[in-house]
mmCIF file of C-alpha atoms and ligand atoms in Angstrom:
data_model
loop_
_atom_site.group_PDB
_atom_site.id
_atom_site.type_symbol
_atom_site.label_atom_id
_atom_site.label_comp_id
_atom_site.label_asym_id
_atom_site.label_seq_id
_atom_site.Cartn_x
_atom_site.Cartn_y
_atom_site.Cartn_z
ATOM 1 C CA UNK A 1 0.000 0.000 0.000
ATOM 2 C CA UNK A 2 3.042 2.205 0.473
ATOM 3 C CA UNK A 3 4.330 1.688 -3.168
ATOM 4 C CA UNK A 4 0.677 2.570 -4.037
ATOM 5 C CA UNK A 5 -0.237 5.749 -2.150
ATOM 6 C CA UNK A 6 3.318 6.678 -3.025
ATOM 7 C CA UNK A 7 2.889 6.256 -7.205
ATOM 8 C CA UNK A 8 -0.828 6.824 -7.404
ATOM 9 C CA UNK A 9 -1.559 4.481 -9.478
ATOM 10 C CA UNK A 10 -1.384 0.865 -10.807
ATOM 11 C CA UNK A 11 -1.991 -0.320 -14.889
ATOM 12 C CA UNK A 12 -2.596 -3.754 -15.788
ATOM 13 C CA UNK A 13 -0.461 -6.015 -17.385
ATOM 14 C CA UNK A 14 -2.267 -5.407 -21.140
ATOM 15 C CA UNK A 15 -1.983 -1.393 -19.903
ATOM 16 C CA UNK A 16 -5.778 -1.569 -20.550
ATOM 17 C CA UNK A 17 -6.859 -0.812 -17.021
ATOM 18 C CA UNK A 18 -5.746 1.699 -15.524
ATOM 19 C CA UNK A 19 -6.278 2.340 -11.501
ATOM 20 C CA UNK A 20 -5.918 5.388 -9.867
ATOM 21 C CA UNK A 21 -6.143 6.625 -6.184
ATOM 22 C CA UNK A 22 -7.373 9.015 -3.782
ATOM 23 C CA UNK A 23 -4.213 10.998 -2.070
ATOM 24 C CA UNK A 24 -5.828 10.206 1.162
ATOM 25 C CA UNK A 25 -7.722 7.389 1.721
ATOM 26 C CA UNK A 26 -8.062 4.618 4.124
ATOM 27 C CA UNK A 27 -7.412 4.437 7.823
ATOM 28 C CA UNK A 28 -7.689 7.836 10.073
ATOM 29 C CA UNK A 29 -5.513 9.228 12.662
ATOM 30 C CA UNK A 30 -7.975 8.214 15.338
ATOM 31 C CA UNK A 31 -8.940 4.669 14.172
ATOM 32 C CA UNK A 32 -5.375 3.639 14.033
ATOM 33 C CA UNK A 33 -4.999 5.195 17.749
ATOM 34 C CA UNK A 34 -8.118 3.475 18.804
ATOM 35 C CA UNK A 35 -6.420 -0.007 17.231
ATOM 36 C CA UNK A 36 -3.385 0.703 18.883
ATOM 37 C CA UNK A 37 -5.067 1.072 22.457
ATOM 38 C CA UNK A 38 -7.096 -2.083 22.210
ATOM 39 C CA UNK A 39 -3.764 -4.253 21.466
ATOM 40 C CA UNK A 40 -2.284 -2.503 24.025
ATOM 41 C CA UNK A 41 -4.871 -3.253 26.525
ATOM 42 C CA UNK A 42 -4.674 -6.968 25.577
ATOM 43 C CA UNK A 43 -0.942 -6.762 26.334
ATOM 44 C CA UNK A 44 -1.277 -4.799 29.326
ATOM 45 C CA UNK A 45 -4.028 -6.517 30.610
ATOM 46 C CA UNK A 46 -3.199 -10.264 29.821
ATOM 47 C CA UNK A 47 -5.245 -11.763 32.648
ATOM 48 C CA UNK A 48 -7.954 -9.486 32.727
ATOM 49 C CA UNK A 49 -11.640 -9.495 30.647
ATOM 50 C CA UNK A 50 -11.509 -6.922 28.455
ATOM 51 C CA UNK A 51 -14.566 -5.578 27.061
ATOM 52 C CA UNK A 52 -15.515 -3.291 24.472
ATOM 53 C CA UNK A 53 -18.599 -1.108 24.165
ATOM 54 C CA UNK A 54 -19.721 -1.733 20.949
ATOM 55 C CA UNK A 55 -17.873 -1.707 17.557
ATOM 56 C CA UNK A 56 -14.369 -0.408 17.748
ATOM 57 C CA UNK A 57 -14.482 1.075 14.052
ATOM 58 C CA UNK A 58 -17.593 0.152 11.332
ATOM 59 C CA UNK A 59 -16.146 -2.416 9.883
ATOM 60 C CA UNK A 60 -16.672 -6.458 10.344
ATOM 61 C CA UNK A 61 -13.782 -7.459 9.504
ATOM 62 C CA UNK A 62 -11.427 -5.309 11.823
ATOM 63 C CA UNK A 63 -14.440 -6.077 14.554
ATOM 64 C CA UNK A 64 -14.088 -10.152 13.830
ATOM 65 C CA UNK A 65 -10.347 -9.864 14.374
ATOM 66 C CA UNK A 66 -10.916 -8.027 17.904
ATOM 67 C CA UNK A 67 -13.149 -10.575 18.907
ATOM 68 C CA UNK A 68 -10.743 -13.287 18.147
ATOM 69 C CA UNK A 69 -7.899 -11.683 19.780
ATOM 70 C CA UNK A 70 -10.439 -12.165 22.967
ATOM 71 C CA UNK A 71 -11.971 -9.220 23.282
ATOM 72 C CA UNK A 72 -15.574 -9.419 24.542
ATOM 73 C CA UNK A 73 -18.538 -7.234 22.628
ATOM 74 C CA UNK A 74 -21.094 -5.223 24.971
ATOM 75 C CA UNK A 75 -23.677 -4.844 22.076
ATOM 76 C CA UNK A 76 -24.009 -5.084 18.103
ATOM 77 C CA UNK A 77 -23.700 -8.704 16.201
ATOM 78 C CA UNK A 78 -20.886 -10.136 18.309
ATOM 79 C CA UNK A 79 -22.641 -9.433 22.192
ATOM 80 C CA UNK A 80 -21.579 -11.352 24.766
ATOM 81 C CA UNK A 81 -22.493 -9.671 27.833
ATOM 82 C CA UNK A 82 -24.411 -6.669 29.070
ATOM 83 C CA UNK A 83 -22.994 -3.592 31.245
ATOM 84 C CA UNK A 84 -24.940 -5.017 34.451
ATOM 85 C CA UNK A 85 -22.638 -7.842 34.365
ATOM 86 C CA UNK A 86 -19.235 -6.277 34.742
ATOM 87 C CA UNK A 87 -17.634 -6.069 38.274
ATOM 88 C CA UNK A 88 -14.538 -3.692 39.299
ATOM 89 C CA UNK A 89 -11.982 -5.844 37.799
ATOM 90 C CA UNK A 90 -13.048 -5.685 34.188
ATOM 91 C CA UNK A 91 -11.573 -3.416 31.884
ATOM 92 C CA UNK A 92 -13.760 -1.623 29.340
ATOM 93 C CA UNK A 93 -12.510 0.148 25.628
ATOM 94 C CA UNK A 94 -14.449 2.694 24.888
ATOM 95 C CA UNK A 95 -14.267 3.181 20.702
ATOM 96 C CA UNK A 96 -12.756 5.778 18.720
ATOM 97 C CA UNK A 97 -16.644 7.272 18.427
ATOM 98 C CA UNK A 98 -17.381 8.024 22.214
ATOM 99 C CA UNK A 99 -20.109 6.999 24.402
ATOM 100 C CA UNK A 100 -23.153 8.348 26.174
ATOM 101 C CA UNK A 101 -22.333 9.942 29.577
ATOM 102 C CA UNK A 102 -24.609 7.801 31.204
ATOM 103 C CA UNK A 103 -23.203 5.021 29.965
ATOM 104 C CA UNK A 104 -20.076 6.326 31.502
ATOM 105 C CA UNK A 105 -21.315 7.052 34.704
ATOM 106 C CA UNK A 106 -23.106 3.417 34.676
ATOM 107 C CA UNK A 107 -19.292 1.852 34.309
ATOM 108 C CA UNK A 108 -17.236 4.349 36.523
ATOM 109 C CA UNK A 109 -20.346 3.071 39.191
ATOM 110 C CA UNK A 110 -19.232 -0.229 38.634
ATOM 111 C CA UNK A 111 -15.850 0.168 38.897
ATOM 112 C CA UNK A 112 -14.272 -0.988 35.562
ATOM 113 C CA UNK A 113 -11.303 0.566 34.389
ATOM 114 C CA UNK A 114 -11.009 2.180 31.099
ATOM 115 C CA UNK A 115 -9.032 2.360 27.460
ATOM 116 C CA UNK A 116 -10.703 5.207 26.571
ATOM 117 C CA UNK A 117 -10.000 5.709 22.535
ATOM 118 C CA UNK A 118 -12.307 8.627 21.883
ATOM 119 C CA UNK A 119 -10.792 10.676 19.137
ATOM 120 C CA UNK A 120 -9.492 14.323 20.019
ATOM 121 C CA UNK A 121 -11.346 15.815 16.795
ATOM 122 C CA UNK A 122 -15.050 14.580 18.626
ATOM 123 C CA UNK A 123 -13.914 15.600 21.956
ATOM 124 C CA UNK A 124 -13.841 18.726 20.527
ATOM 125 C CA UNK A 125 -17.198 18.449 19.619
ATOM 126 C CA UNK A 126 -18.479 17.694 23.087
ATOM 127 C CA UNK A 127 -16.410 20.789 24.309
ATOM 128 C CA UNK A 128 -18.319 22.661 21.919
ATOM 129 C CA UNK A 129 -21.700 21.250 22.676
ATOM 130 C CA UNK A 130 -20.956 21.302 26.448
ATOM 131 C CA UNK A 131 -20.633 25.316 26.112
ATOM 132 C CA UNK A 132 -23.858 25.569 23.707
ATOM 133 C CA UNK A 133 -25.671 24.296 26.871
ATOM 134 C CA UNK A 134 -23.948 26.490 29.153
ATOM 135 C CA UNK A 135 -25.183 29.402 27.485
ATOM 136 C CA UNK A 136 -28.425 28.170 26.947
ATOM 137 C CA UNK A 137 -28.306 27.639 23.686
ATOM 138 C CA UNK A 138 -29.924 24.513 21.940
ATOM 139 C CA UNK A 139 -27.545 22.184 19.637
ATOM 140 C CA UNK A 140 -28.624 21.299 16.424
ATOM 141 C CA UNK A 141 -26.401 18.610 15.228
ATOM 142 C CA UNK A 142 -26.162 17.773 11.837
ATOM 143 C CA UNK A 143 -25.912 14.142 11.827
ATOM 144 C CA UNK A 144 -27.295 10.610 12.271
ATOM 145 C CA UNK A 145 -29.442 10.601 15.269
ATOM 146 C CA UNK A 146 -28.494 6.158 15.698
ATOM 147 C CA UNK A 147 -25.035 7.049 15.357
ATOM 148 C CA UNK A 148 -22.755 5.954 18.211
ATOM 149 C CA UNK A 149 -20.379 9.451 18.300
ATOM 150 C CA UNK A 150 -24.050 11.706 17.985
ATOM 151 C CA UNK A 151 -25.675 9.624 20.545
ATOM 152 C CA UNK A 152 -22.846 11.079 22.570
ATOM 153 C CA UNK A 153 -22.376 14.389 21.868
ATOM 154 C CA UNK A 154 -26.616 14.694 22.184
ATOM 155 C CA UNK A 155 -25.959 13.405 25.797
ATOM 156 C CA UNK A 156 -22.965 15.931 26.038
ATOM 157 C CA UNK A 157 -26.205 18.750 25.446
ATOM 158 C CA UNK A 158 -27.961 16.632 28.629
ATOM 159 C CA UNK A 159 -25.546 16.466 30.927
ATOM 160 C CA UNK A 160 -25.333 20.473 31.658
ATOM 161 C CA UNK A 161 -28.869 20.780 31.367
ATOM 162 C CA UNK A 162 -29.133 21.878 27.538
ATOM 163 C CA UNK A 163 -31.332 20.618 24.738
ATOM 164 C CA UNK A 164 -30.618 19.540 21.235
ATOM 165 C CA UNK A 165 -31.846 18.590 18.353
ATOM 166 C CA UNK A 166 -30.698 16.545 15.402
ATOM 167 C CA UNK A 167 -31.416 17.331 11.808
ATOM 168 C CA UNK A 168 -29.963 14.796 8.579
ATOM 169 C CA UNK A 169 -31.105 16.966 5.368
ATOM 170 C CA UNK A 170 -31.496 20.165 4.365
ATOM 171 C CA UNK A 171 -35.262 19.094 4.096
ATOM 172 C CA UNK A 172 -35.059 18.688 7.467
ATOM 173 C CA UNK A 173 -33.500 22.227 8.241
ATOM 174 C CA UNK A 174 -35.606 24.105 5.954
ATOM 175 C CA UNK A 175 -38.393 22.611 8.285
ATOM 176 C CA UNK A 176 -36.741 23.777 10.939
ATOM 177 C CA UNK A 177 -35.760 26.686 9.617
ATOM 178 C CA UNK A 178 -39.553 27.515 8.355
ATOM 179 C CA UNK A 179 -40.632 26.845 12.497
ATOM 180 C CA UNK A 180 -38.007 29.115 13.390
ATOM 181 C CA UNK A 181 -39.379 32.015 11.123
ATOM 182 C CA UNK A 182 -42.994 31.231 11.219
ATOM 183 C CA UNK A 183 -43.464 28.789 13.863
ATOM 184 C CA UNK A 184 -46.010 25.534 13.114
ATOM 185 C CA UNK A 185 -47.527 22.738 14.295
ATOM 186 C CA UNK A 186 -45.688 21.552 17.579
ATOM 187 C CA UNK A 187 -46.902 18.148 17.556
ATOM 188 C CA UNK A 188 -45.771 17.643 13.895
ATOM 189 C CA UNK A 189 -42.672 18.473 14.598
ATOM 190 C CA UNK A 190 -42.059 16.477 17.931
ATOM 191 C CA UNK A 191 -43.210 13.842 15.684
ATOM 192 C CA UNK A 192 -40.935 14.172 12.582
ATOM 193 C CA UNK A 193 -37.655 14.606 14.516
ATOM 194 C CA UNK A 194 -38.852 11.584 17.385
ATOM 195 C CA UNK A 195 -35.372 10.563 18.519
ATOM 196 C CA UNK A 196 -33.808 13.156 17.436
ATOM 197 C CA UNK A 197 -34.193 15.765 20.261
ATOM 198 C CA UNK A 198 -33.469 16.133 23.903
ATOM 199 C CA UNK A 199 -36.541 15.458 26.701
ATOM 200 C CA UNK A 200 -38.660 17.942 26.941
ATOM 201 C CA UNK A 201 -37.143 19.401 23.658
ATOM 202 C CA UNK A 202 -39.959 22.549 22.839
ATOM 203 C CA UNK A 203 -39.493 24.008 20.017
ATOM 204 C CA UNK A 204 -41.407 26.459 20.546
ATOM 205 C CA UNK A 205 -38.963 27.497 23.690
ATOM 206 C CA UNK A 206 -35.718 25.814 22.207
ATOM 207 C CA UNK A 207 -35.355 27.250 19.061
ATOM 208 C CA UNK A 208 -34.652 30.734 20.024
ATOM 209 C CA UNK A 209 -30.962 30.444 20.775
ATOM 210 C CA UNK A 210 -29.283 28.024 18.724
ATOM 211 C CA UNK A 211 -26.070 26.700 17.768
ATOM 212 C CA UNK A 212 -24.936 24.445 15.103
ATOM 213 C CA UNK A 213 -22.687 21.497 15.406
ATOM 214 C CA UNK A 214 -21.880 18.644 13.675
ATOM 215 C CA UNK A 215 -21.294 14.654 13.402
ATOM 216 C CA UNK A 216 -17.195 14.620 12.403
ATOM 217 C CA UNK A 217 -17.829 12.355 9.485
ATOM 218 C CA UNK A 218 -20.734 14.704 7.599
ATOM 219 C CA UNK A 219 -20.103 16.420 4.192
ATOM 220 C CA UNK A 220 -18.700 19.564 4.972
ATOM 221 C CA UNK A 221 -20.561 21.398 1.808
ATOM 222 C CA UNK A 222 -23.527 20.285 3.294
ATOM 223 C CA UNK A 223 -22.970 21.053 6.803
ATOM 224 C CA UNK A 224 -22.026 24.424 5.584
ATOM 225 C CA UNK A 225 -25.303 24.895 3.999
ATOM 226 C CA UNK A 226 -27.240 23.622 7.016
ATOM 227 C CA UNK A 227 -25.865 26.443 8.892
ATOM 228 C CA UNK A 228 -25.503 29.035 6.035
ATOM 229 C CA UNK A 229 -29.653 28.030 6.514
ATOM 230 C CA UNK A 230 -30.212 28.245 10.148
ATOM 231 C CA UNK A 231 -28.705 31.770 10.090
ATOM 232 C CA UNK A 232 -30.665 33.126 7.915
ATOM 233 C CA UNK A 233 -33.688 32.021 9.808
ATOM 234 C CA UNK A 234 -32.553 33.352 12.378
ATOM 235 C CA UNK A 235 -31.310 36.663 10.851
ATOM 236 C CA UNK A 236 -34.764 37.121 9.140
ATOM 237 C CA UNK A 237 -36.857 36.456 12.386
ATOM 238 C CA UNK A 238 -34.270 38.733 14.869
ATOM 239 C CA UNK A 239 -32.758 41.016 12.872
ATOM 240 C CA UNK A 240 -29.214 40.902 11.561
ATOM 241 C CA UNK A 241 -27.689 43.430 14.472
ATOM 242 C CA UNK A 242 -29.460 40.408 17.135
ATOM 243 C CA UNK A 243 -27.961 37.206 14.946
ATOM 244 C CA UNK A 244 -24.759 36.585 17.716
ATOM 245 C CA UNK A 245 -27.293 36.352 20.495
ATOM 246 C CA UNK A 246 -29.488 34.211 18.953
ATOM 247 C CA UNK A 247 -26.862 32.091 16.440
ATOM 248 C CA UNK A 248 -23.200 30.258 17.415
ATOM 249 C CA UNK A 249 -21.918 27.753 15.221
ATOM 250 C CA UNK A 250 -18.572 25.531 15.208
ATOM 251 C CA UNK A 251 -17.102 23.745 12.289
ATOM 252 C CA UNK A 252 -16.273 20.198 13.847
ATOM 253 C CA UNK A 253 -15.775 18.643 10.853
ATOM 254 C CA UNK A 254 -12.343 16.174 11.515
ATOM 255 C CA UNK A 255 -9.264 16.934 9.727
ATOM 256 C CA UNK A 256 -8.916 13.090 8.010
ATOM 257 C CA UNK A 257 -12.359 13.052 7.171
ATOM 258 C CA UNK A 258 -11.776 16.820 5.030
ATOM 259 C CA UNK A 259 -8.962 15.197 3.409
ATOM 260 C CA UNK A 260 -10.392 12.357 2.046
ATOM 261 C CA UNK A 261 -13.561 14.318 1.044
ATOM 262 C CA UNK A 262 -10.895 16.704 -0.749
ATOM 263 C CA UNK A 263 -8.544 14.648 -2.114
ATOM 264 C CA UNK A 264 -11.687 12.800 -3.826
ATOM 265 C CA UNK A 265 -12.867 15.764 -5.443
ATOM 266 C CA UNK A 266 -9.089 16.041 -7.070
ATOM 267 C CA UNK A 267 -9.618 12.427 -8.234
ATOM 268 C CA UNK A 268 -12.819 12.979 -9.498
ATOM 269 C CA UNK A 269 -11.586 15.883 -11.797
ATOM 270 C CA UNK A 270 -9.635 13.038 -13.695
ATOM 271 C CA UNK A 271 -11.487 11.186 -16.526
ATOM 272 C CA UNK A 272 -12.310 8.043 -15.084
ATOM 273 C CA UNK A 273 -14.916 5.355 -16.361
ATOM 274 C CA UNK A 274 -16.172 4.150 -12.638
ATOM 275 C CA UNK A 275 -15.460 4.358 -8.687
ATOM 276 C CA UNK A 276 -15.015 1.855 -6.444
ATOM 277 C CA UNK A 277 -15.250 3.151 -2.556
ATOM 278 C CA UNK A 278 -14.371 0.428 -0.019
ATOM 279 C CA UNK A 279 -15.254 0.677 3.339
ATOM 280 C CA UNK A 280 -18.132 -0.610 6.142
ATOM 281 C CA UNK A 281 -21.790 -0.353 4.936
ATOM 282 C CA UNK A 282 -22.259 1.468 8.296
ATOM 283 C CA UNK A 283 -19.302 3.859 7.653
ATOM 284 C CA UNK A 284 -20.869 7.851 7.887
ATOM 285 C CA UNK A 285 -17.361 9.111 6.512
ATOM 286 C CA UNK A 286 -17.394 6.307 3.527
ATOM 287 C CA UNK A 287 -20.822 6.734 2.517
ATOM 288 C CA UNK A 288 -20.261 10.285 2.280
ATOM 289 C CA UNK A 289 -17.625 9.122 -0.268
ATOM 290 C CA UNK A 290 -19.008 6.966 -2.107
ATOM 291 C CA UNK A 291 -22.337 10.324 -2.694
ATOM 292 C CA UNK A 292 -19.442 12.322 -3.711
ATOM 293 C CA UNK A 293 -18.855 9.642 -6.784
ATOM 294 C CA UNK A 294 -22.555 8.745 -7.455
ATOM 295 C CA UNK A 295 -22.837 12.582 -8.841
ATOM 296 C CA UNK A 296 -20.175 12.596 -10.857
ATOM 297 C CA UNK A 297 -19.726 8.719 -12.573
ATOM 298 C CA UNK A 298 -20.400 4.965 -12.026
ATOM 299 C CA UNK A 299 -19.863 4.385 -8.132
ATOM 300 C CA UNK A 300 -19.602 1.092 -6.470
ATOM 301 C CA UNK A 301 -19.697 1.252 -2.333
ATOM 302 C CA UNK A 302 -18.125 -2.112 -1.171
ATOM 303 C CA UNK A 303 -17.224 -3.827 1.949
ATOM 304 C CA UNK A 304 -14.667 -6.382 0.308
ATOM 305 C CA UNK A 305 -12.971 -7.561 -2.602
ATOM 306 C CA UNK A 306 -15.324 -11.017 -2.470
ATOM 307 C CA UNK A 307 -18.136 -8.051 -3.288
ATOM 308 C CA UNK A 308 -16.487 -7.953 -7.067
ATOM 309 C CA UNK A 309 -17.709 -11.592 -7.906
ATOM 310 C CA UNK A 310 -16.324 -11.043 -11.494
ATOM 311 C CA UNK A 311 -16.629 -9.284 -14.697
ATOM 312 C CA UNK A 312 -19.960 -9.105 -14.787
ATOM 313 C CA UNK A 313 -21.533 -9.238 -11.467
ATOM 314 C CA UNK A 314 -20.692 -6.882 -8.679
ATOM 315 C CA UNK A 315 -22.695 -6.662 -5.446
ATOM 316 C CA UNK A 316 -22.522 -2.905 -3.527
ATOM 317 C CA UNK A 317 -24.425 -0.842 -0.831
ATOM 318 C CA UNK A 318 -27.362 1.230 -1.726
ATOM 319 C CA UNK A 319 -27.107 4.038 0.571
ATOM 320 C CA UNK A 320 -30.387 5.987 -0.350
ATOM 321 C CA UNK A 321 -32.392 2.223 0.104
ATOM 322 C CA UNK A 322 -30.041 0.509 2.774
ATOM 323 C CA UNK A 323 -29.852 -2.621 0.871
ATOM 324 C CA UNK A 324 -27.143 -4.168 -1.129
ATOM 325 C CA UNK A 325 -27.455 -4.314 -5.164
ATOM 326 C CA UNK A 326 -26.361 -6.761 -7.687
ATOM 327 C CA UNK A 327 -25.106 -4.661 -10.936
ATOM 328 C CA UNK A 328 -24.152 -6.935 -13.988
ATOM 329 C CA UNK A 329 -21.441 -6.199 -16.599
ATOM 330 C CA UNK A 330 -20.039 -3.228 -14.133
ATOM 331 C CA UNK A 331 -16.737 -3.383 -15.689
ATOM 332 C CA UNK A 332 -17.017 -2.993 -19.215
ATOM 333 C CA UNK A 333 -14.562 -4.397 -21.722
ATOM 334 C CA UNK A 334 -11.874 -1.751 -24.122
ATOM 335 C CA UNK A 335 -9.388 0.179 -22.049
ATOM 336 C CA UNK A 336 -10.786 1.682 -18.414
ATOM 337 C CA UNK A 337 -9.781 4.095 -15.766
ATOM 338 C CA UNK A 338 -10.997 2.711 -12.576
ATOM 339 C CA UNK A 339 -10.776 5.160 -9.126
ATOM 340 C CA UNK A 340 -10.619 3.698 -6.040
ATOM 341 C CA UNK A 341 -10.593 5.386 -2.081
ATOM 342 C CA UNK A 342 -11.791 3.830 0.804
ATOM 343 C CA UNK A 343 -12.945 5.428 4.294
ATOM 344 C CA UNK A 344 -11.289 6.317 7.287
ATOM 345 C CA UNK A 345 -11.942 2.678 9.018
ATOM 346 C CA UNK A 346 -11.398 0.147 6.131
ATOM 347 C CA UNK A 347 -7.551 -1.046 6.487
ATOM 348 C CA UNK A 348 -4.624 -1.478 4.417
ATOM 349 C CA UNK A 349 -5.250 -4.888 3.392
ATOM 350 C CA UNK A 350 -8.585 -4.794 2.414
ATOM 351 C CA UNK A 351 -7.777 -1.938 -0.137
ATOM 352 C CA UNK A 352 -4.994 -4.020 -1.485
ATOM 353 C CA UNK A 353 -7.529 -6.644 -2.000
ATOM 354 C CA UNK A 354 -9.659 -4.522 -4.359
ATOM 355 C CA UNK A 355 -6.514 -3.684 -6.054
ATOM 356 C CA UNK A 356 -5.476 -7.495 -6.522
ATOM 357 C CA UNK A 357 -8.863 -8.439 -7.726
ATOM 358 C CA UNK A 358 -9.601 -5.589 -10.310
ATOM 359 C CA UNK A 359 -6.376 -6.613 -11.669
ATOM 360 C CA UNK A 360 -7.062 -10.714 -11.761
ATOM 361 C CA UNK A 361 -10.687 -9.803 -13.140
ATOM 362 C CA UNK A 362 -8.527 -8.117 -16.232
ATOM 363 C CA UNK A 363 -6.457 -11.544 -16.257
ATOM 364 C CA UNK A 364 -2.945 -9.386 -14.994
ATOM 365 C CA UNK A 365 -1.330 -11.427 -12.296
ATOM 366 C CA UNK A 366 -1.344 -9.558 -9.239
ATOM 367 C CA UNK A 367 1.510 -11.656 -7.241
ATOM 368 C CA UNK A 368 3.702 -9.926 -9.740
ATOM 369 C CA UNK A 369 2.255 -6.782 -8.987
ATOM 370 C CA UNK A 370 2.605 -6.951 -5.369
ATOM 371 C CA UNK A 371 6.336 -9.010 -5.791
ATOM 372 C CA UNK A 372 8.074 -5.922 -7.910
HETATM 373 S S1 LIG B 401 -13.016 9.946 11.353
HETATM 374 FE FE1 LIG B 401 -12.167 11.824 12.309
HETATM 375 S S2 LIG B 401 -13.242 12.005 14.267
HETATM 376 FE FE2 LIG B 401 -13.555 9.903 13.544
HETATM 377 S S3 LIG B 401 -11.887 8.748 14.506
HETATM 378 FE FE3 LIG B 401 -11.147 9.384 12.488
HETATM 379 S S4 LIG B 401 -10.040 11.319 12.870
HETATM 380 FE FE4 LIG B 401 -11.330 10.928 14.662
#
């Protein structure tokens, strides 16, 4: 993968496919911490259960290889045990995403120790959130109200008495933003954003002083625009000379997450026939990715190489109707360009996978490939 991020790209054998890559792509700053601290633990901890919340990143494969290494799931596909069954000598990871303070004052109350991996860039976030309460001001979070790192930074809001409310689309905010201005039917929207706000969330109260934050792995374009949006509600219904009472907002997009939005919109300048983004089908970052591609050419979201069955079959995540697609004859005969990136919690290997595979499917040997 070195060789490979270092050249750019890789042609086939025939030099009728070419593959290029994303500048930045792959593993994150804070996933390969996160990684780090949960072998650590193992070795620090030899005769000691070790727990984990939940996933450590969103992908299976990286969570299958935790599990077998001994480490014992709290929730999600691979559960073994609940919180109420931990005791003081069991050590808990918390994952690179966070958790809910209660959750963390449930395991503090039990006495487990902690690897806490929770990334710096959605610390910051909390920070930010924590001070939105503070001043009474209500977060609006633009994010995925099931995700693990929102469901924390919401209860960040909670725990110093704030509120907050989590919007997806810019449907969403222009509702919001239309309440804002003009006010509406309360029950309505308690109903359209249920489990997405704080208790006793009124938006009829709450939406006076706002500020906007954000999940680390959104689009930034679009988080821009969900603010650009809220501010002008809120300029139009206070005035412009009243907008810093009644508006604060905080870019928390993360640093890797900006580069690999960026350094796809480089690749996708390139003529290139289709775009292959690898990465967990619960991955916010990679999906984000892999809507950058759909506007622009052929995009295939997959997990794995095994996804690429061969030339004409290739199975891939449907974002927009969470299911996965079959797509025949994908990868059309004649010479191609093919792009590839991956998200900030798909590894090394499984990118060089992809790589190995595109090539076999063109019949170039890719033990040569990976040998020179
Ligand atoms: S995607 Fe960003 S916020 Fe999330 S772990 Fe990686 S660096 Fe941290």
């Amino acid at each position: 993968m070195d060789r490979l991020r270092a050249s750019g790209e890789v042609t086939s054998e025939d030099a009728r496919m070419t593959i290029k890559l994303a500048k930045e792509f792959g593993f994150c700053y804070g996933v390969e911490r996160c990684i780090d601290l949960a072998y650590a633990a193992l070795k620090v901890f030899p005769d000691k259960p070790i727990y984990i919340l939940g996933e450590i990143i969103h992908n299976p494969e990286v969570n299958d290889q935790i599990r077998d290494m001994g480490i014992r799931f709290l929730s999600g596909p691979n559960k073994v045990a609940d919180i109420d069954d931990l005791g003081a000598d069991d050590i808990v990871i918390i994952p690179a995403f966070g958790t809910e303070v209660a959750t963390l004052e449930k395991l503090k109350a039990k006495g487990c120790q902690f690897v806490d991996t929770t990334c710096g860039d959605v610390m910051s976030v909390w920070k930010r959130v924590r001070n939105y309460a503070k001043e009474e001001v209500t977060s609006i979070i633009h994010g995925k109200a099931y995700h693990e790192e929102t469901k924390a930074t919401s209860s960040q809001a909670t725990s110093k008495n704030g509120h907050y409310l989590v919007v997806l689309t810019l449907e969403e905010t222009d509702y919001v933003c239309d309440y804002i201005e003009n006010g509406g039917d309360k029950e309505e929207f308690l109903k359209k954003f249920e489990g997405a706000y704080s208790e006793g969330f009124d938006p009829d109260q709450h939406l006076k002083a706002v500020g906007v934050a954000n999940q680390t792995t959104m689009m930034r374009g679009e988080t821009e625009e969900v603010q650009r949006r809220i501010k002008a509600a809120i300029e139009r219904k206070f005035g412009a000379a009243k907008v810093d009472s009644h508006f604060r907002f905080f870019d928390t997009i993360c640093g890797a997450t900006q580069e690999r939005q960026d350094a796809l919109d480089v690749l996708l300048q390139k003529p290139m026939d289709l775009l292959l983004v690898i990465g967990g089908y619960n991955s916010s970052n990679t999906a984000h990715l892999a809507e950058m591609g759909e506007g622009v050419l052929p995009t295939y979201f997959i997990k794995n190489a095994a996804e690429m069955a061969d030339a004409s079959l290739i199975r891939h995540w449907n974002q927009h109707t969470n299911q996965v697609d079959e797509t025949r004859d994908w990868l059309p005969d004649g010479t191609l360009t093919i792009g590839v990136t991956a998200g900030a919690s798909c590894p090394n290997n499984l990118i060089e996978d992809v790589i190995c595979r595109l090539l076999e499917l063109r019949g170039s040997s890719a033990d040569e490939f990976l040998s020179n």
